[in-house]
Coordinates of C-alpha atoms and ligand atoms in Angstrom, one line a residue:
M10 CA 164.9 38.7 104.7
E11 CA 166.6 40.4 101.9
Y12 CA 165.7 43.7 101.8
N13 CA 164.8 46.0 98.9
R14 CA 167.4 48.4 98.5
F15 CA 165.0 51.4 98.4
M16 CA 163.8 50.4 101.8
I17 CA 167.2 51.3 103.1
N18 CA 167.7 54.8 101.8
K19 CA 169.7 57.2 103.9
E20 CA 168.2 60.6 102.1
I21 CA 164.6 59.2 102.6
L22 CA 165.3 58.3 106.2
L23 CA 167.0 61.6 106.9
T24 CA 164.0 63.6 105.4
E25 CA 161.7 61.7 107.5
A26 CA 163.8 62.5 110.7
L27 CA 163.9 66.1 109.7
S28 CA 160.2 66.4 109.3
V29 CA 159.7 65.8 113.1
L30 CA 162.7 67.9 114.1
N31 CA 161.1 70.5 116.1
P32 CA 163.2 71.8 119.2
R33 CA 161.0 73.5 121.7
D34 CA 160.7 74.2 125.3
L35 CA 158.2 72.1 127.4
S36 CA 158.7 74.1 130.6
E37 CA 161.4 76.2 132.0
D38 CA 163.7 73.2 132.2
A39 CA 162.4 70.7 129.8
S40 CA 162.7 70.3 126.3
C41 CA 161.9 68.1 123.6
A42 CA 162.7 67.3 119.6
S43 CA 166.2 68.8 119.6
V44 CA 167.1 65.2 118.0
A45 CA 164.8 63.3 115.7
A46 CA 165.1 59.7 114.7
A47 CA 163.5 57.7 111.7
L48 CA 163.5 54.0 111.1
V49 CA 162.2 51.8 108.6
T50 CA 161.3 48.2 109.2
D51 CA 161.4 44.9 107.5
R52 CA 158.1 45.6 106.1
G53 CA 159.0 49.1 104.8
N54 CA 157.0 51.0 107.1
I55 CA 158.6 54.0 108.7
Y56 CA 158.4 55.1 112.5
K57 CA 159.7 58.5 113.8
G58 CA 160.3 59.8 117.3
V59 CA 161.8 62.8 119.2
C60 CA 164.0 63.0 122.2
I61 CA 162.5 64.3 125.3
D62 CA 164.6 66.2 127.6
V63 CA 163.6 66.9 131.2
P64 CA 165.1 66.9 134.6
C65 CA 165.7 64.0 137.0
S66 CA 166.5 61.4 134.3
L67 CA 162.9 61.0 132.8
G68 CA 164.0 61.8 129.2
F69 CA 164.9 59.7 126.6
C70 CA 166.3 59.5 123.3
A71 CA 164.8 59.9 119.7
E72 CA 165.4 56.3 118.7
Y73 CA 163.7 55.2 122.0
S74 CA 160.9 57.5 120.7
A75 CA 160.8 56.0 117.3
I76 CA 161.3 52.2 118.7
A77 CA 158.3 52.6 120.8
S78 CA 156.2 53.9 118.0
M79 CA 157.0 50.9 115.9
L80 CA 156.4 48.4 118.7
T81 CA 152.9 50.2 119.4
A82 CA 152.3 49.4 115.7
G83 CA 153.1 45.8 116.2
E84 CA 156.4 45.6 114.6
S85 CA 159.9 45.0 115.8
R86 CA 162.5 44.3 113.0
I87 CA 164.5 47.4 112.3
A88 CA 166.0 47.5 108.6
A89 CA 167.5 50.8 109.1
I90 CA 167.9 53.8 111.4
I91 CA 168.9 57.2 111.7
A92 CA 169.2 60.0 114.1
V93 CA 169.7 63.9 113.3
T94 CA 170.3 67.0 115.4
E95 CA 169.0 70.6 114.6
N96 CA 172.0 71.3 112.7
E97 CA 171.3 68.5 110.7
R98 CA 174.5 66.4 112.2
I99 CA 173.9 62.7 112.0
L100 CA 174.4 61.1 115.6
P101 CA 175.3 57.6 116.2
P102 CA 172.9 55.9 118.7
C103 CA 174.1 55.8 122.4
G104 CA 174.9 52.3 123.9
R105 CA 171.3 52.2 125.5
C106 CA 169.4 52.6 122.3
R107 CA 171.9 50.1 120.7
E108 CA 171.1 47.4 123.3
L109 CA 167.4 48.3 123.1
M110 CA 167.3 47.7 119.3
Y111 CA 168.9 44.3 119.9
Q112 CA 166.6 43.3 122.9
V113 CA 163.3 44.0 120.9
N114 CA 164.1 41.6 118.0
H115 CA 167.6 40.0 118.0
E116 CA 167.4 39.8 114.3
N117 CA 167.8 43.8 114.5
M118 CA 171.9 42.8 114.7
D119 CA 171.6 43.3 110.9
T120 CA 170.1 46.6 111.4
V121 CA 171.8 49.4 109.1
V122 CA 172.7 52.3 111.2
F123 CA 173.7 55.3 109.4
L124 CA 176.2 57.6 110.5
S125 CA 177.8 60.9 109.4
D126 CA 180.4 59.0 107.4
G127 CA 178.5 56.3 105.9
S128 CA 176.7 53.4 107.9
R129 CA 177.4 50.4 110.1
T130 CA 175.2 47.4 111.0
L131 CA 174.3 47.3 114.7
K132 CA 176.5 44.2 115.1
E133 CA 179.5 46.4 114.2
L134 CA 178.6 48.9 116.9
L135 CA 177.4 46.3 119.7
P136 CA 179.7 43.5 119.6
E137 CA 178.7 42.4 123.2
V138 CA 175.2 42.3 124.0
W139 CA 173.8 42.0 127.6
N140 CA 172.1 38.4 128.2
Ligands
ZN210 ZN1 170.0 56.8 123.0

């Protein structure tokens, strides 16, 4: 599918991600939303998520949260994605999130991943996939 240029807009996605950025403690040793992510699908829908940081490796990334929300709504094709921290620093996705994007829809190799210095496709960030 050829994407509408307006669907893949860094400023719009950044604004959406910042709208859910809300760092807060959940308990004495757990916190959330210090990183927020937003993605837009091939249908033009935006899904957002925040990180969950808890002890004993149960937490997960903001991108994971946004991808779960997208899947819950019945979609899987990501046109573009962005993640941002509380000082508005744009973060590249970790390896686990890169692999997840591919595994939920192999066409996501064309996903535009916004970075601090522009953008790359998922294929550029994930040259070798698990299979
Ligand atoms: Zn991650």
